[in-house]
Short mmCIF file of C-alpha atoms (C1' of nucleotides) in Angstrom, two decimals:
data_model
loop_
_atom_site.label_atom_id
_atom_site.label_comp_id
_atom_site.label_asym_id
_atom_site.label_seq_id
_atom_site.Cartn_x
_atom_site.Cartn_y
_atom_site.Cartn_z
CA UNK A 1 -27.54 21.98 8.55
CA UNK A 2 -23.97 20.91 7.88
CA UNK A 3 -22.59 21.60 4.43
CA UNK A 4 -19.54 20.10 2.72
CA UNK A 5 -16.45 22.28 3.00
CA UNK A 6 -16.09 22.43 -0.76
CA UNK A 7 -19.46 24.20 -0.92
CA UNK A 8 -18.51 26.93 1.52
CA UNK A 9 -18.07 30.01 -0.65
CA UNK A 10 -17.33 33.61 0.36
CA UNK A 11 -20.85 34.73 -0.55
CA UNK A 12 -22.44 32.57 2.15
CA UNK A 13 -23.31 34.55 5.26
CA UNK A 14 -23.27 31.74 7.72
CA UNK A 15 -22.44 28.06 7.62
CA UNK A 16 -22.07 24.93 9.68
CA UNK A 17 -19.21 22.62 8.81
CA UNK A 18 -18.20 19.34 10.38
CA UNK A 19 -15.03 17.38 10.08
CA UNK A 20 -11.67 16.62 11.61
CA UNK A 21 -9.17 19.07 13.10
CA UNK A 22 -6.36 18.90 10.57
CA UNK A 23 -4.04 21.49 12.12
CA UNK A 24 -4.16 24.16 14.75
CA UNK A 25 -2.10 27.31 15.07
CA UNK A 26 -2.52 29.41 18.15
CA UNK A 27 -0.98 32.86 17.82
CA UNK A 28 -2.16 34.07 21.19
CA UNK A 29 -5.08 36.43 20.72
CA UNK A 30 -5.88 34.76 17.43
CA UNK A 31 -6.07 31.06 16.61
CA UNK A 32 -6.47 29.22 13.36
CA UNK A 33 -7.93 25.76 12.90
CA UNK A 34 -7.89 23.84 9.65
CA UNK A 35 -10.99 21.68 9.47
CA UNK A 36 -11.02 18.81 7.00
CA UNK A 37 -13.89 16.81 5.61
CA UNK A 38 -14.14 14.48 2.61
CA UNK A 39 -14.42 17.41 0.23
CA UNK A 40 -11.61 19.64 1.39
CA UNK A 41 -9.97 21.72 4.08
CA UNK A 42 -10.96 25.16 5.31
CA UNK A 43 -9.80 27.60 7.89
CA UNK A 44 -11.67 28.51 11.05
CA UNK A 45 -10.35 31.74 12.50
CA UNK A 46 -10.89 32.47 16.17
CA UNK A 47 -10.34 36.06 17.37
CA UNK A 48 -10.34 35.18 21.03
CA UNK A 49 -11.71 38.47 22.28
CA UNK A 50 -14.72 38.36 19.98
CA UNK A 51 -16.07 34.83 20.32
CA UNK A 52 -18.35 33.29 22.98
CA UNK A 53 -16.85 31.80 26.09
CA UNK A 54 -17.99 28.31 25.02
CA UNK A 55 -15.88 28.55 21.86
CA UNK A 56 -12.81 29.49 23.87
CA UNK A 57 -13.38 26.54 26.13
CA UNK A 58 -13.79 24.16 23.20
CA UNK A 59 -10.66 25.26 21.35
CA UNK A 60 -8.63 24.81 24.49
CA UNK A 61 -10.05 21.32 24.90
CA UNK A 62 -9.81 20.11 21.30
CA UNK A 63 -6.96 17.95 19.94
CA UNK A 64 -5.74 17.24 16.42
CA UNK A 65 -7.95 14.83 14.47
CA UNK A 66 -10.89 15.33 16.82
CA UNK A 67 -14.27 15.48 15.11
CA UNK A 68 -15.88 18.89 15.44
CA UNK A 69 -18.90 20.81 14.25
CA UNK A 70 -18.41 24.52 13.78
CA UNK A 71 -21.02 27.15 13.00
CA UNK A 72 -20.26 30.75 12.25
CA UNK A 73 -19.96 33.71 9.94
CA UNK A 74 -18.27 33.22 6.58
CA UNK A 75 -15.90 36.02 5.66
CA UNK A 76 -14.27 36.59 2.34
CA UNK A 77 -10.57 37.17 2.85
CA UNK A 78 -7.48 37.04 0.74
CA UNK A 79 -5.52 35.90 3.75
CA UNK A 80 -7.24 32.53 4.13
CA UNK A 81 -6.86 29.44 1.91
CA UNK A 82 -9.76 29.23 -0.52
CA UNK A 83 -10.49 32.94 -0.13
CA UNK A 84 -12.84 32.46 2.82
CA UNK A 85 -12.77 31.71 6.50
CA UNK A 86 -15.26 30.85 9.20
CA UNK A 87 -15.47 32.80 12.45
CA UNK A 88 -17.21 30.54 14.93
CA UNK A 89 -20.28 31.26 17.00
CA UNK A 90 -20.23 27.69 18.18
CA UNK A 91 -17.47 25.07 18.21
CA UNK A 92 -18.58 21.63 19.35
CA UNK A 93 -16.33 18.65 19.94
CA UNK A 94 -18.26 15.62 18.68
CA UNK A 95 -15.47 13.16 19.37
CA UNK A 96 -12.15 14.00 20.92
CA UNK A 97 -9.12 12.25 19.44
CA UNK A 98 -6.63 10.70 21.81
CA UNK A 99 -3.01 11.77 21.74
CA UNK A 100 -0.44 10.99 20.52
CA UNK A 101 -1.76 9.88 17.15
CA UNK A 102 -0.38 6.64 15.67
CA UNK A 103 0.66 8.61 12.60
CA UNK A 104 0.69 12.20 11.43
CA UNK A 105 -2.33 12.85 9.21
CA UNK A 106 -1.02 16.27 8.21
CA UNK A 107 2.03 14.51 6.71
CA UNK A 108 4.68 16.67 8.32
CA UNK A 109 6.42 13.46 9.28
CA UNK A 110 6.36 10.49 6.91
CA UNK A 111 5.24 7.04 8.05
CA UNK A 112 6.22 3.65 6.76
CA UNK A 113 3.66 1.50 4.99
CA UNK A 114 3.52 -0.92 7.90
CA UNK A 115 2.76 1.82 10.43
CA UNK A 116 0.18 3.24 8.06
CA UNK A 117 -1.59 -0.06 7.51
CA UNK A 118 -1.76 -0.66 11.25
CA UNK A 119 -3.72 2.60 11.48
CA UNK A 120 -5.29 2.53 8.05
CA UNK A 121 -8.35 4.51 9.13
CA UNK A 122 -6.07 7.42 9.99
CA UNK A 123 -3.95 6.93 6.91
CA UNK A 124 -7.03 7.18 4.70
CA UNK A 125 -7.85 10.56 6.26
CA UNK A 126 -4.93 11.92 4.28
CA UNK A 127 -6.31 13.48 1.13
CA UNK A 128 -3.60 11.87 -0.97
CA UNK A 129 -4.45 8.39 0.28
CA UNK A 130 -8.20 8.96 0.04
CA UNK A 131 -7.61 9.90 -3.60
CA UNK A 132 -6.35 6.40 -4.36
CA UNK A 133 -9.59 4.86 -3.17
CA UNK A 134 -11.74 7.44 -4.88
CA UNK A 135 -9.94 6.55 -8.10
CA UNK A 136 -10.30 2.85 -7.38
CA UNK A 137 -14.01 3.36 -6.86
CA UNK A 138 -14.26 5.15 -10.21
CA UNK A 139 -12.29 2.36 -11.89
CA UNK A 140 -14.73 -0.20 -10.53
CA UNK A 141 -17.76 1.82 -11.50
CA UNK A 142 -16.43 2.39 -15.02
CA UNK A 143 -15.60 -1.29 -15.36
CA UNK A 144 -19.08 -2.36 -14.30
CA UNK A 145 -20.87 0.06 -16.58
CA UNK A 146 -18.59 -0.72 -19.51
CA UNK A 147 -19.23 -4.45 -19.21
CA UNK A 148 -22.98 -3.98 -18.76
CA UNK A 149 -23.01 -1.77 -21.85
CA UNK A 150 -21.20 -4.52 -23.74
CA UNK A 151 -24.05 -6.89 -22.87
CA UNK A 152 -22.43 -8.86 -20.07
CA UNK A 153 -24.21 -10.33 -17.12
CA UNK A 154 -22.65 -10.18 -13.70
CA UNK A 155 -22.20 -13.53 -11.97
CA UNK A 156 -21.08 -14.55 -8.51
CA UNK A 157 -19.24 -17.83 -8.09
CA UNK A 158 -18.11 -19.66 -4.97
CA UNK A 159 -14.94 -18.74 -3.17
CA UNK A 160 -15.01 -21.97 -1.20
CA UNK A 161 -13.90 -24.67 -3.60
CA UNK A 162 -13.16 -28.37 -3.45
CA UNK A 163 -9.72 -28.63 -4.99
CA UNK A 164 -6.94 -27.17 -7.01
CA UNK A 165 -8.25 -27.18 -10.53
CA UNK A 166 -6.56 -24.42 -12.40
CA UNK A 167 -3.23 -25.67 -11.22
CA UNK A 168 -0.27 -23.46 -10.65
CA UNK A 169 -0.49 -21.47 -7.47
CA UNK A 170 -0.88 -22.73 -3.95
CA UNK A 171 -4.27 -22.70 -2.25
CA UNK A 172 -5.34 -21.85 1.25
CA UNK A 173 -6.93 -24.85 2.93
CA UNK A 174 -9.92 -24.04 5.11
CA UNK A 175 -11.92 -25.95 7.69
CA UNK A 176 -15.21 -26.85 6.01
CA UNK A 177 -17.11 -29.25 8.27
CA UNK A 178 -15.89 -32.75 7.50
CA UNK A 179 -14.71 -31.95 3.98
CA UNK A 180 -11.46 -30.69 2.54
CA UNK A 181 -11.91 -27.27 1.00
CA UNK A 182 -9.90 -24.31 -0.23
CA UNK A 183 -10.26 -20.63 -0.98
CA UNK A 184 -10.69 -20.04 -4.71
CA UNK A 185 -7.66 -18.85 -6.66
CA UNK A 186 -9.67 -17.88 -9.75
CA UNK A 187 -13.29 -17.95 -10.97
CA UNK A 188 -11.99 -19.23 -14.32
CA UNK A 189 -13.57 -22.67 -14.32
CA UNK A 190 -16.92 -21.36 -13.11
CA UNK A 191 -16.94 -18.72 -15.82
CA UNK A 192 -16.33 -21.46 -18.36
CA UNK A 193 -19.16 -23.54 -16.92
CA UNK A 194 -21.46 -20.61 -17.50
CA UNK A 195 -20.43 -20.65 -21.15
CA UNK A 196 -21.91 -24.15 -21.19
CA UNK A 197 -24.80 -22.54 -19.33
CA UNK A 198 -25.52 -20.42 -22.38
CA UNK A 199 -24.78 -17.09 -20.70
CA UNK A 200 -22.43 -16.11 -23.54
CA UNK A 201 -20.97 -13.04 -21.81
CA UNK A 202 -20.26 -13.10 -18.10
CA UNK A 203 -18.14 -11.12 -15.72
CA UNK A 204 -17.27 -11.34 -12.10
CA UNK A 205 -15.32 -8.93 -9.95
CA UNK A 206 -14.31 -10.58 -6.75
CA UNK A 207 -11.58 -11.77 -4.44
CA UNK A 208 -9.04 -14.40 -5.39
CA UNK A 209 -6.77 -16.10 -2.88
CA UNK A 210 -3.25 -17.30 -3.50
CA UNK A 211 -1.14 -18.95 -0.87
CA UNK A 212 2.19 -18.05 -2.47
CA UNK A 213 4.80 -17.02 0.06
CA UNK A 214 6.12 -14.19 -2.01
CA UNK A 215 6.98 -10.95 -0.39
CA UNK A 216 7.02 -8.30 -3.07
CA UNK A 217 5.51 -4.92 -3.82
CA UNK A 218 3.28 -6.37 -6.53
CA UNK A 219 1.79 -9.48 -4.92
CA UNK A 220 -1.12 -9.92 -2.53
CA UNK A 221 -2.49 -13.09 -1.04
CA UNK A 222 -5.99 -11.72 -1.42
CA UNK A 223 -6.50 -9.75 -4.60
CA UNK A 224 -9.42 -8.50 -6.63
CA UNK A 225 -9.86 -10.03 -10.03
CA UNK A 226 -11.89 -8.54 -12.86
CA UNK A 227 -12.82 -11.67 -14.77
CA UNK A 228 -14.69 -12.03 -18.05
CA UNK A 229 -15.60 -14.91 -20.34
CA UNK A 230 -17.19 -14.66 -23.79
CA UNK A 231 -18.73 -17.37 -25.98
CA UNK A 232 -18.21 -17.54 -29.72
CA UNK A 233 -15.12 -15.42 -29.26
CA UNK A 234 -11.44 -16.05 -29.76
CA UNK A 235 -8.41 -14.53 -28.09
CA UNK A 236 -8.34 -11.60 -30.50
CA UNK A 237 -11.98 -10.74 -29.69
CA UNK A 238 -11.34 -10.62 -25.98
CA UNK A 239 -8.07 -8.72 -26.38
CA UNK A 240 -10.05 -6.06 -28.19
CA UNK A 241 -12.60 -6.10 -25.39
CA UNK A 242 -9.79 -5.59 -22.92
CA UNK A 243 -8.37 -2.72 -24.96
CA UNK A 244 -11.76 -1.00 -24.97
CA UNK A 245 -12.11 -1.57 -21.24
CA UNK A 246 -8.67 -0.14 -20.48
CA UNK A 247 -9.33 2.94 -22.57
CA UNK A 248 -12.78 3.48 -21.07
CA UNK A 249 -11.56 3.14 -17.51
CA UNK A 250 -8.57 5.43 -17.99
CA UNK A 251 -10.78 7.97 -19.72
CA UNK A 252 -13.34 7.87 -16.89
CA UNK A 253 -10.63 8.47 -14.30
CA UNK A 254 -9.03 11.23 -16.37
CA UNK A 255 -12.43 12.92 -16.78
CA UNK A 256 -13.76 12.58 -13.25
CA UNK A 257 -10.76 12.30 -10.96
CA UNK A 258 -8.53 15.18 -12.01
CA UNK A 259 -8.12 16.42 -8.42
CA UNK A 260 -7.33 12.95 -7.13
CA UNK A 261 -4.73 12.36 -9.84
CA UNK A 262 -3.21 15.73 -9.00
CA UNK A 263 -2.98 14.74 -5.34
CA UNK A 264 -1.04 11.69 -6.44
CA UNK A 265 1.21 13.68 -8.73
CA UNK A 266 -0.05 11.92 -11.85
CA UNK A 267 0.08 14.65 -14.46
CA UNK A 268 -0.45 12.43 -17.47
CA UNK A 269 -2.66 9.37 -16.96
CA UNK A 270 -1.46 8.05 -20.37
CA UNK A 271 -4.76 6.74 -21.68
CA UNK A 272 -3.98 3.52 -23.57
CA UNK A 273 -4.38 3.44 -27.34
CA UNK A 274 -7.34 1.68 -28.89
CA UNK A 275 -5.01 -0.78 -30.51
CA UNK A 276 -2.18 -1.94 -28.32
CA UNK A 277 0.90 -3.57 -29.80
CA UNK A 278 0.86 -7.38 -30.07
CA UNK A 279 4.31 -8.63 -29.23
CA UNK A 280 4.73 -12.30 -30.06
CA UNK A 281 6.41 -14.25 -27.29
CA UNK A 282 9.32 -15.14 -29.58
CA UNK A 283 10.07 -11.46 -30.18
CA UNK A 284 9.71 -10.70 -26.48
CA UNK A 285 12.32 -13.33 -25.78
CA UNK A 286 14.61 -11.79 -28.39
CA UNK A 287 14.36 -8.36 -26.79
CA UNK A 288 15.03 -9.83 -23.36
CA UNK A 289 17.93 -11.95 -24.61
CA UNK A 290 19.52 -9.00 -26.39
CA UNK A 291 19.64 -6.81 -23.28
CA UNK A 292 19.81 -9.33 -20.51
CA UNK A 293 22.92 -10.50 -18.77
CA UNK A 294 21.50 -13.95 -18.15
CA UNK A 295 20.96 -16.36 -21.03
CA UNK A 296 17.32 -16.52 -22.11
CA UNK A 297 15.95 -18.92 -24.68
CA UNK A 298 12.67 -19.68 -26.38
CA UNK A 299 10.53 -21.72 -24.03
CA UNK A 300 11.65 -19.95 -20.86
CA UNK A 301 9.23 -18.11 -18.64
CA UNK A 302 9.61 -14.38 -18.77
CA UNK A 303 11.09 -13.45 -15.42
CA UNK A 304 10.84 -10.12 -13.66
CA UNK A 305 14.08 -8.87 -15.17
CA UNK A 306 12.92 -9.76 -18.68
CA UNK A 307 9.56 -8.10 -18.11
CA UNK A 308 11.34 -4.94 -17.06
CA UNK A 309 13.61 -4.91 -20.10
CA UNK A 310 10.73 -5.51 -22.49
CA UNK A 311 8.57 -2.97 -20.70
CA UNK A 312 11.23 -0.29 -21.12
CA UNK A 313 11.51 -1.15 -24.80
CA UNK A 314 7.71 -1.00 -25.35
CA UNK A 315 7.14 2.10 -23.22
CA UNK A 316 3.36 1.65 -22.87
CA UNK A 317 0.72 -1.04 -22.51
CA UNK A 318 1.16 -4.02 -24.84
CA UNK A 319 0.12 -7.62 -25.30
CA UNK A 320 2.42 -10.60 -25.33
CA UNK A 321 0.87 -13.15 -27.69
CA UNK A 322 1.67 -16.48 -29.36
CA UNK A 323 2.89 -18.18 -26.22
CA UNK A 324 4.40 -21.65 -26.39
CA UNK A 325 1.69 -24.16 -25.49
CA UNK A 326 4.17 -25.88 -23.21
CA UNK A 327 4.39 -23.01 -20.73
CA UNK A 328 0.69 -22.10 -20.56
CA UNK A 329 -2.04 -23.90 -18.63
CA UNK A 330 -3.93 -26.91 -20.05
CA UNK A 331 -7.06 -24.91 -20.81
CA UNK A 332 -5.41 -22.67 -23.44
CA UNK A 333 -6.41 -23.41 -27.02
CA UNK A 334 -3.48 -24.42 -29.24
CA UNK A 335 -3.13 -22.37 -32.39
CA UNK A 336 -4.81 -23.92 -35.47
CA UNK A 337 -1.80 -23.47 -37.74
CA UNK A 338 0.92 -24.20 -35.21
CA UNK A 339 -0.13 -26.20 -32.15
CA UNK A 340 3.24 -25.56 -30.50
CA UNK A 341 1.96 -22.08 -29.73
CA UNK A 342 -1.40 -21.27 -28.20
CA UNK A 343 -4.01 -18.56 -28.26
CA UNK A 344 -3.04 -17.13 -24.93
CA UNK A 345 -1.97 -13.59 -24.11
CA UNK A 346 -0.85 -11.34 -21.31
CA UNK A 347 -1.67 -7.66 -21.07
CA UNK A 348 1.41 -5.87 -19.84
CA UNK A 349 2.02 -2.48 -18.33
CA UNK A 350 5.68 -1.47 -18.69
CA UNK A 351 6.05 -2.15 -14.96
CA UNK A 352 4.26 -5.51 -14.73
CA UNK A 353 1.69 -7.99 -15.93
CA UNK A 354 -1.89 -6.77 -15.55
CA UNK A 355 -3.98 -9.46 -17.17
CA UNK A 356 -3.75 -12.94 -18.49
CA UNK A 357 -6.19 -14.57 -20.88
CA UNK A 358 -6.76 -17.00 -23.69
CA UNK A 359 -9.08 -18.61 -26.08
CA UNK A 360 -10.00 -21.75 -24.15
CA UNK A 361 -10.00 -25.27 -25.40
CA UNK A 362 -13.72 -26.17 -25.63
CA UNK A 363 -13.36 -29.66 -27.10
CA UNK A 364 -13.73 -32.31 -24.39
CA UNK A 365 -11.36 -34.99 -25.66
CA UNK A 366 -8.66 -32.49 -26.57
CA UNK A 367 -8.95 -30.91 -23.12
CA UNK A 368 -8.55 -34.30 -21.44
CA UNK A 369 -5.46 -34.87 -23.54
CA UNK A 370 -4.02 -31.49 -22.58
CA UNK A 371 -4.67 -32.13 -18.90
CA UNK A 372 -2.78 -35.42 -19.24
CA UNK A 373 0.09 -33.83 -21.12
CA UNK A 374 0.57 -31.42 -18.18
CA UNK A 375 0.99 -34.43 -15.94
CA UNK A 376 -2.38 -33.93 -14.27
CA UNK A 377 -5.10 -36.47 -13.78
CA UNK A 378 -8.41 -35.90 -15.63
CA UNK A 379 -10.24 -37.80 -12.89
CA UNK A 380 -9.67 -34.92 -10.54
CA UNK A 381 -11.32 -32.57 -12.99
CA UNK A 382 -14.65 -34.31 -13.41
CA UNK A 383 -16.80 -31.39 -12.25
CA UNK A 384 -14.90 -29.15 -14.64
CA UNK A 385 -14.97 -31.54 -17.61
CA UNK A 386 -18.64 -32.45 -17.37
CA UNK A 387 -19.98 -29.29 -19.05
CA UNK A 388 -17.64 -29.92 -21.99
CA UNK A 389 -19.60 -33.07 -22.88
CA UNK A 390 -22.97 -31.40 -23.38
CA UNK A 391 -22.45 -28.59 -25.85
CA UNK A 392 -19.69 -26.20 -24.86
CA UNK A 393 -19.39 -23.28 -27.26
CA UNK A 394 -16.00 -21.94 -28.29
CA UNK A 395 -15.03 -19.21 -25.85
CA UNK A 396 -12.30 -16.95 -24.55
CA UNK A 397 -11.71 -14.76 -21.55
CA UNK A 398 -9.29 -13.07 -19.22
CA UNK A 399 -8.65 -12.03 -15.66
CA UNK A 400 -7.44 -8.53 -14.88
CA UNK A 401 -5.85 -7.64 -11.55
CA UNK A 402 -7.77 -4.67 -10.15
CA UNK A 403 -5.04 -3.67 -7.70
CA UNK A 404 -2.36 -3.79 -10.37
CA UNK A 405 -4.55 -1.70 -12.63
CA UNK A 406 -5.01 0.96 -9.94
CA UNK A 407 -1.36 0.70 -8.92
CA UNK A 408 0.02 1.30 -12.40
CA UNK A 409 -2.58 3.96 -13.20
CA UNK A 410 -1.74 5.94 -10.06
CA UNK A 411 2.00 5.31 -10.16
CA UNK A 412 1.98 3.61 -6.75
CA UNK A 413 5.19 1.95 -5.63
CA UNK A 414 3.57 -0.76 -3.52
CA UNK A 415 0.45 -2.75 -4.40
CA UNK A 416 -0.62 -2.55 -0.75
CA UNK A 417 -1.32 1.13 -1.42
CA UNK A 418 -4.13 0.07 -3.75
CA UNK A 419 -5.98 -2.02 -1.15
CA UNK A 420 -7.58 -0.67 2.00
CA UNK A 421 -6.74 -3.70 4.10
CA UNK A 422 -4.14 -5.77 2.25
CA UNK A 423 -3.52 -9.42 2.98
CA UNK A 424 0.10 -10.31 2.45
CA UNK A 425 2.54 -12.89 3.73
CA UNK A 426 2.42 -11.53 7.27
CA UNK A 427 -0.64 -9.35 7.58
CA UNK A 428 -4.07 -10.59 8.62
CA UNK A 429 -5.14 -7.50 10.56
CA UNK A 430 -6.76 -5.04 10.53
"C1'" G B 1 10.45 -22.20 -0.98
"C1'" C B 2 15.39 -19.60 -1.67
"C1'" C B 3 18.28 -15.08 -0.84
"C1'" C B 4 19.34 -10.13 1.23
"C1'" A B 5 18.41 -6.29 4.64
"C1'" G B 6 16.44 -4.07 8.94
"C1'" A B 7 14.42 -3.29 14.23
"C1'" U B 8 16.37 3.63 18.56
"C1'" A B 9 10.60 8.35 21.93
"C1'" G B 10 3.57 8.27 19.17
"C1'" U B 11 5.82 9.13 14.04
"C1'" G B 12 10.26 9.70 10.80
"C1'" U B 13 15.45 9.66 11.92
"C1'" A B 14 21.18 10.44 13.73
"C1'" G B 15 24.48 6.97 15.78
"C1'" U B 16 30.65 2.51 13.26
"C1'" G B 17 33.23 0.14 21.36
"C1'" G B 18 34.24 5.08 26.11
"C1'" C B 19 32.82 11.96 23.89
"C1'" C B 20 25.34 8.45 24.76
"C1'" U B 21 22.35 10.34 31.98
"C1'" A B 22 21.46 8.91 22.92
"C1'" U B 23 20.87 13.55 17.75
"C1'" C B 24 17.38 16.17 14.96
"C1'" A B 25 12.45 16.92 13.20
"C1'" U B 26 7.45 16.28 14.26
"C1'" G B 27 4.18 15.63 18.41
"C1'" A B 28 2.38 16.34 23.52
"C1'" U B 29 2.32 19.71 28.01
"C1'" G B 30 3.11 24.76 30.06
"C1'" C B 31 4.26 30.00 29.23
"C1'" C B 32 4.62 34.37 25.55
"C1'" C B 33 2.42 35.96 20.97
"C1'" U B 34 -4.04 39.19 16.75
"C1'" G B 35 -3.24 37.09 10.26
"C1'" U B 36 -1.05 32.08 10.64
"C1'" C B 37 -0.87 28.91 6.32
"C1'" A B 38 5.64 23.61 7.66
"C1'" C B 39 3.55 30.28 12.30
"C1'" G B 40 7.53 31.87 15.70
"C1'" G B 41 10.06 32.00 20.73
"C1'" C B 42 11.22 29.70 25.67
"C1'" A B 43 10.90 25.44 28.92
"C1'" U B 44 9.47 20.39 29.83
"C1'" C B 45 8.08 15.12 28.39
"C1'" G B 46 9.09 10.85 25.63
"C1'" A B 47 13.07 5.54 22.77
"C1'" C B 48 18.00 1.68 22.03
"C1'" U B 49 12.78 -5.59 20.16
"C1'" C B 50 14.11 -9.86 23.46
"C1'" G B 51 17.77 -13.51 25.46
"C1'" G B 52 22.78 -14.90 25.74
"C1'" A B 53 28.17 -13.99 24.64
"C1'" U B 54 32.81 -10.96 24.07
"C1'" U B 55 34.79 -6.67 26.82
"C1'" C B 56 37.15 -2.87 32.21
"C1'" G B 57 33.12 -0.73 29.15
"C1'" A B 58 27.90 -2.53 24.07
"C1'" A B 59 22.53 1.28 20.93
"C1'" U B 60 27.23 -0.04 18.41
"C1'" U B 61 30.72 -6.53 17.85
"C1'" C B 62 29.18 -11.96 17.87
"C1'" C B 63 25.29 -15.96 18.48
"C1'" G B 64 20.16 -17.18 18.92
"C1'" A B 65 14.96 -15.84 19.05
"C1'" U B 66 10.95 -12.75 17.64
"C1'" C B 67 8.99 -9.27 14.40
"C1'" U B 68 9.32 -6.58 9.83
"C1'" G B 69 10.80 -4.83 4.91
"C1'" G B 70 12.59 -6.19 0.11
"C1'" G B 71 14.46 -9.35 -4.08
"C1'" C B 72 13.80 -13.99 -6.80
"C1'" G B 73 10.93 -18.19 -8.37
"C1'" C B 74 5.70 -17.71 -9.66
"C1'" C B 75 1.81 -14.80 -10.77
"C1'" A B 76 -3.22 -10.77 -11.28
#
RNA sequence: GCCCAGAUAGUGUAGUGGCCUAUCAUGAUGCCCUGUCACGGCAUCGACUCGGAUUCGAAUUCCGAUCUGGGCGCCA
C-alpha cells in the first residue's frame, strides 16, 4: 500500500512510496534518488552491493521525472533530508519520462513563463508552482463557504449571450447556429434579474471573457469572476460584505496554507482590516495630481500610473468611493444627495484594482434615462429592462477578480501565474 | 487599437563586422567515484526564427515576414 511521502517517518519499518524522480545522484557504489509526490520529497538511498539485481537494473534505466514506485526499509538517519531514508527492496518504473525535459522541474535552470505554460503539467510539478494552485483552491473553498454562511445561493448563468449589454469591453463573437452570439463578459445583468426573481442573495463564480487586445501582466481574456448581488442592500452593505470576505479568505489561507505561502516567499500575508479605508474619488484624484507628472483633473479615469501612486500612498487594501456618475456605467445608482456622484466603488490592492461594484439603479424609468444619457439605445436592452417593470427590489453587488486576488495575495508578478491554463492575447493552447 | 523591446543547443544565457568550426550553466550519453543533498572529476553530444540586402567577410548592420514579451488605453 503506497503512502504519502509526508507520512513516512523514521519509526516506520517498511514503506512503499510512489512519485516522480526529482533528482538523482550516483556516487558509484552508492546512489541517491529524490522521489517527489504531492506531499513532499524524500530520499531513496541505494547501496549498490546490498540491493537486489532488479533494483540495480531499474535505477540504471530510470530517468528524471519518471514515475516510480519504491518499496523498502525506512532508516532513521541524520544524513538524509527529513531524518529518514528508504533503502529499496523493489524499484519499479511505472512510466519512464522522455529526455530531454521541456523544462527543469528541479529549478536549477530558470524557465520563462512562455516555456513554462507550454509545458504547464511539468511546471506544476514544481512545489512552488503547485503551492499557488493549492492556495487558489483554498481561496475558492473559503469564498464558497463564506458566502453560503452569509445565506447566499449559488447560481449559474449563461456564458453564451446575445449581445453587449454591460457595455464597455469588447466581446468575443461565436458561431451559434444561425444567430449572432457572444461569450459573456460579466454575469452582472443575470444576477440583477435574479434580484427580480426574489433570490435576494446570489453568487456566481465563473469565467468571464473579454476580447480586449491588451498585453499586460494583469489582464486575461478569460478570467474567473467572483460575483455577488444582494437585494435590499446599498453600496455600503456590499462593501462590508466584501471586507468580511477578504478577511475570511486571507485568514483561511494564512491558517491552512503556511507551507505554500513559505514556498512562495510570502512571510506576511497581510490580512486586510475589517474596516478598509474609503477614499473618495475626489481625494484619490488629488493624491494622483499631487505626485503625478501628467496633469490629472476631476472627471478623469484613474490610469495605471495614478493607481500606483495612490496605492503607494494607501499602503494596503482600500476602497475608492463617490465616483462621478459620468465615468461609471449606466446601471450605477446616483447618490441621493448629489446625483453627480454615484454609489459605485472599487476595491483596490496597492498594486491594482481587485473588485468593482455599486448600488444598482432599480427604478425602470430612471435606468432607461441613464442608458440614454450614455448614448446607448434602451431598445437593445429589452431583456434586461423587463424585470425592472415588475417589482425590482433595491440592490447592490460586486465582481471580484479571482486571479487578481490570488496574484496579489501570493505576490505573483504575472497574472498568468495564477491560472493553470491562461488565455491571453496570443495563447489558446494548451 | 497605439507604442517599445526581443528571438542563439531541451532549458536559462554570453556575444557590438574577421579572434565564432559560437561562451557558460544546466541537461543527456559514457567512464571513475559508498553519504550525496546545486555531489565531484574526465570525455562526448547539442543552437544563431525565416527571407532578402549591404560587405571581401554577418549571430552581429539594414529591410521585410513570422513568433513572442512588455507598456499604455481599458478593465477583474
